[in-house]
CSV table of C-alpha atoms in Angstrom, one decimal:
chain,number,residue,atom,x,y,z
A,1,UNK,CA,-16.5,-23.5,-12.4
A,2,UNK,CA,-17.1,-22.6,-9.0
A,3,UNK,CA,-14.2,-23.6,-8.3
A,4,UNK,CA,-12.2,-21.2,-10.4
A,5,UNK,CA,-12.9,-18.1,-8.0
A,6,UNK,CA,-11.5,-16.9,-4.9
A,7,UNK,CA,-10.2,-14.3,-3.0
A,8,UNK,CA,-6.5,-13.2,-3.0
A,9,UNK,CA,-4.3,-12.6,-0.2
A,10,UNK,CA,-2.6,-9.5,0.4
A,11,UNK,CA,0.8,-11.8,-0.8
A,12,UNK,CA,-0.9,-12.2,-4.1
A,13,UNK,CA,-2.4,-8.7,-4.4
A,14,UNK,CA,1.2,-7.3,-3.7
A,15,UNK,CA,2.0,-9.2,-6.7
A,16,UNK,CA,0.0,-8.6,-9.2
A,17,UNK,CA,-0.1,-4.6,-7.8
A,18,UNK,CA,4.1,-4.8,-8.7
A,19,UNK,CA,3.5,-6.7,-12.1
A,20,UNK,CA,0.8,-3.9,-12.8
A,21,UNK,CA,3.0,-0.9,-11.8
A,22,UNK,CA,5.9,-2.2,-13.7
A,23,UNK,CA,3.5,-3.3,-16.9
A,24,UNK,CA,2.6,0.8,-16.6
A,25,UNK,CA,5.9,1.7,-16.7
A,26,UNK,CA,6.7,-0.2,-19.6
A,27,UNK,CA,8.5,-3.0,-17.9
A,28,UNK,CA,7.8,-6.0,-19.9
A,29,UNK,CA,8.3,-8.9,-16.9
A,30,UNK,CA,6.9,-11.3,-19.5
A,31,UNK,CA,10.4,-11.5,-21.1
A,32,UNK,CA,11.7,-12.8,-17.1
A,33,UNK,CA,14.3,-15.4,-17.2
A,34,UNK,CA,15.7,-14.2,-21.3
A,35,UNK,CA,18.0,-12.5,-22.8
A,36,UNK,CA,16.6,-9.3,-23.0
A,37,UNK,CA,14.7,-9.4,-19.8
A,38,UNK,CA,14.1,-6.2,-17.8
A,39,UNK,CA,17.5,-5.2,-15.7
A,40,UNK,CA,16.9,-5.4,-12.0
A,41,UNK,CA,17.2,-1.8,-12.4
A,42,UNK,CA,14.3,-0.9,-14.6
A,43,UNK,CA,12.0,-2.3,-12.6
A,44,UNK,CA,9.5,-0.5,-10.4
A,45,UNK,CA,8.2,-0.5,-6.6
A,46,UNK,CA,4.3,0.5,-6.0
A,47,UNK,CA,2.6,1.5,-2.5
A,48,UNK,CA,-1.1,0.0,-3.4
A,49,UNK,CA,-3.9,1.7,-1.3
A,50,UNK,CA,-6.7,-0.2,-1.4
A,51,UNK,CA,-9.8,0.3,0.7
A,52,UNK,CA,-8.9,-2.3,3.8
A,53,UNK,CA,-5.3,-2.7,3.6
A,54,UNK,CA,-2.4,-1.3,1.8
A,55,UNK,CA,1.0,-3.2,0.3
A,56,UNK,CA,4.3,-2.0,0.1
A,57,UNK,CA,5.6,-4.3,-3.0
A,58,UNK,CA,9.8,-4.2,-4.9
A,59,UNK,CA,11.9,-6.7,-6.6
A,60,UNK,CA,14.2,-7.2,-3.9
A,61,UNK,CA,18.1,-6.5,-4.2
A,62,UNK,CA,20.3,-8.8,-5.4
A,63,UNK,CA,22.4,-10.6,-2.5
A,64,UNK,CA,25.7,-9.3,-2.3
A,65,UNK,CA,26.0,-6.9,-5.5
A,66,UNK,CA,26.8,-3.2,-5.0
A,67,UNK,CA,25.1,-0.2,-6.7
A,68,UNK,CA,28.5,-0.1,-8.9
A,69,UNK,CA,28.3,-3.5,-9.6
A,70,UNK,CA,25.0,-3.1,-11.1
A,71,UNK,CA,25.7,-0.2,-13.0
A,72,UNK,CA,28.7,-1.4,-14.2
A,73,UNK,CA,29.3,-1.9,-18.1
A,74,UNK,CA,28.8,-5.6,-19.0
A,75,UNK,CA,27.7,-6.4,-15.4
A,76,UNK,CA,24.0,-5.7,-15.3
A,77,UNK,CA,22.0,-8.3,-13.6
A,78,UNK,CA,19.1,-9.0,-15.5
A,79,UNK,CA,15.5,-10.2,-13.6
A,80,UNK,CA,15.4,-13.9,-13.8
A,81,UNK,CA,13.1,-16.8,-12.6
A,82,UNK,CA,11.4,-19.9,-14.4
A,83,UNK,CA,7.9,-18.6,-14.2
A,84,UNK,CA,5.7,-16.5,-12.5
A,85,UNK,CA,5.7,-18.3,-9.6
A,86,UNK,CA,9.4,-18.3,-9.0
A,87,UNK,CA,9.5,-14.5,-9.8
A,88,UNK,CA,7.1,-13.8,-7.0
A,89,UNK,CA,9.4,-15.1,-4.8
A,90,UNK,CA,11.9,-12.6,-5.4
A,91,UNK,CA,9.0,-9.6,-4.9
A,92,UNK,CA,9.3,-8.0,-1.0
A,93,UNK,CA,5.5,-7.9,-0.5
A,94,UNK,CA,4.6,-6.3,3.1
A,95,UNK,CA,0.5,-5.9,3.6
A,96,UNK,CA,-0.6,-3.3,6.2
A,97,UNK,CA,-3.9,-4.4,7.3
A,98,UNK,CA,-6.6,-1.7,8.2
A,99,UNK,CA,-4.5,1.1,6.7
A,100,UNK,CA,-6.7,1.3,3.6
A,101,UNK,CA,-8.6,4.3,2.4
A,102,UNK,CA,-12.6,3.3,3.6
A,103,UNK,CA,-10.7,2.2,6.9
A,104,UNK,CA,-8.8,5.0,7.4
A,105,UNK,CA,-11.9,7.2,6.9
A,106,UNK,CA,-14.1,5.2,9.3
A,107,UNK,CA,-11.8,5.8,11.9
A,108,UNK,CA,-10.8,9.6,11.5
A,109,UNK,CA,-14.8,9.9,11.8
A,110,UNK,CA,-15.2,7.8,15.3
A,111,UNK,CA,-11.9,9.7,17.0
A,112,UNK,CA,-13.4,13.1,15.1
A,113,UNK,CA,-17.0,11.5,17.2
A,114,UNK,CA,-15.3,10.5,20.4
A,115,UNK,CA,-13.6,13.7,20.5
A,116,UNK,CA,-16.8,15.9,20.2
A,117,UNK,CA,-18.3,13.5,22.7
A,118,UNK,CA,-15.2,14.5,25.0
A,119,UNK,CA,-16.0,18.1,25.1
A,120,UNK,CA,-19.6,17.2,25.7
A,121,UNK,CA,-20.8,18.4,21.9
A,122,UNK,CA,-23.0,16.5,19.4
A,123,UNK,CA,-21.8,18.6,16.1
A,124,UNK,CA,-17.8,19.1,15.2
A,125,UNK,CA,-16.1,20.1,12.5
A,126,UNK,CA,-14.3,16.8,10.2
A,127,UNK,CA,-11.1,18.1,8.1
A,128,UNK,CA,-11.1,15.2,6.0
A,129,UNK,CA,-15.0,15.9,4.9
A,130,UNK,CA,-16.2,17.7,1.6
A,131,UNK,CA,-16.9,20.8,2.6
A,132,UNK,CA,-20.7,21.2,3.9
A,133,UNK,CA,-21.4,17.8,3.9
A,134,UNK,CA,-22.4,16.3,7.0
A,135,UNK,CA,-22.8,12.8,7.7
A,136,UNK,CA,-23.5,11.6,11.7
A,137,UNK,CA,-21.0,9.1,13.1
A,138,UNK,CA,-21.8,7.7,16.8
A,139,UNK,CA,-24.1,10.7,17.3
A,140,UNK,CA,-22.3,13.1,16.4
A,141,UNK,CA,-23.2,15.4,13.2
A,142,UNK,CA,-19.8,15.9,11.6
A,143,UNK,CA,-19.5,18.7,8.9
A,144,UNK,CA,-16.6,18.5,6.7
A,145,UNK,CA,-14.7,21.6,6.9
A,146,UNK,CA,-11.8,20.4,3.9
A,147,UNK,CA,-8.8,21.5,6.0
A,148,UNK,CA,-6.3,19.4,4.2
A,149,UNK,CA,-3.6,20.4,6.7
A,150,UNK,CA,-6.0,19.0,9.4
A,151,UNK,CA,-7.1,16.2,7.6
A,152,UNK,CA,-3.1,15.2,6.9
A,153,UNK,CA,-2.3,15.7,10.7
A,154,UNK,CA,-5.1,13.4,12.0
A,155,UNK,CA,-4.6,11.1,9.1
A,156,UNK,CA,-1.0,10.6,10.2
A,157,UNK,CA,-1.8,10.1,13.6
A,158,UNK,CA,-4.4,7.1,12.7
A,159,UNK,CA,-1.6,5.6,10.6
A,160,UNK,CA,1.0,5.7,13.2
A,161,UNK,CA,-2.0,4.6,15.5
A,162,UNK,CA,-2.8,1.8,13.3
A,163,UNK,CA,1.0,1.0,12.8
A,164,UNK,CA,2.2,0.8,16.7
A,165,UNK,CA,-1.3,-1.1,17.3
A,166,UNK,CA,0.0,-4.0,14.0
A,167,UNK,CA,3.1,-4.5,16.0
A,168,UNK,CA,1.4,-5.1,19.3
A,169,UNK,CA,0.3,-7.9,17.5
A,170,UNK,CA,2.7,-9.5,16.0
């Protein structure tokens, strides 16, 4: 039914991007809330890049127990929650909108674009490009030049760009 589809939020996607990672790892988190469920411990983190966004997702500690706590004999905690549902609850899920790969891409290009324009030029170099490919971005003919040093500089920047801009709005 019609019904039956939708689309996720980044809370959701967090979740099912930390049951995946740990389901890769070999973390069975179908055995949550038994016995021989997966110790806090064994389970797994994931940073999820996707093309628009990105999600930092981890099992969150347990309140008031201390790494030797944990690791001590006879006292390991063990993941527990009734379902799925409740399980999600206990997952830190933080979503970084327009962080993502395509978007990241887009706008390395326009600041690559609006700093050609700057110096008056309609051609530049891109870092982040395949080298010899050109593709035009607000008029200006950019030629990827695969300097991964580059490309990692001006990716950082439009990430802590990005980052300070997220905060503005919250």
């Amino acid at each position: 039914e019609a019904s039956h589809f939708r689309t996720i939020d980044g809370e959701e996607e967090g979740n099912f991007a930390w049951l995946a990672a740990n389901y890769v790892k070999g973390v069975d988190m179908t055995r949550v809330g038994s016995d021989d469920a997966p110790l806090e411990r064994e389970t797994v983190g994931a940073l999820d890049v996707g093309g628009g966004s990105a999600q930092i997702v981890a099992l969150m500690a347990a309140d008031e127990v201390t790494v030797d706590e944990v690791t001590a004999p006879g006292s390991e905690r063990r993941v527990a929650a009734a379902d799925l549902d409740a399980l999600a609850e206990s997952v830190y899920v933080k979503s970084y909108l327009g962080v993502g790969a395509a978007r990241a891409e887009t706008r390395a290009r326009r600041e690559a674009a609006a700093a050609a324009k700057t110096e008056g030029r309609v051609e530049a170099p891109f870092p982040c490009g395949f080298k010899g490919h050109t593709q035009t971005t607000d008029g200006v003919a950019l030629t990827g030049s695969g300097e991964y040093d580059a490309c990692v500089e001006l990716v950082a920047k439009i990430l802590r760009d990005t980052l300070e801009e997220d905060k503005e709005t919250d």
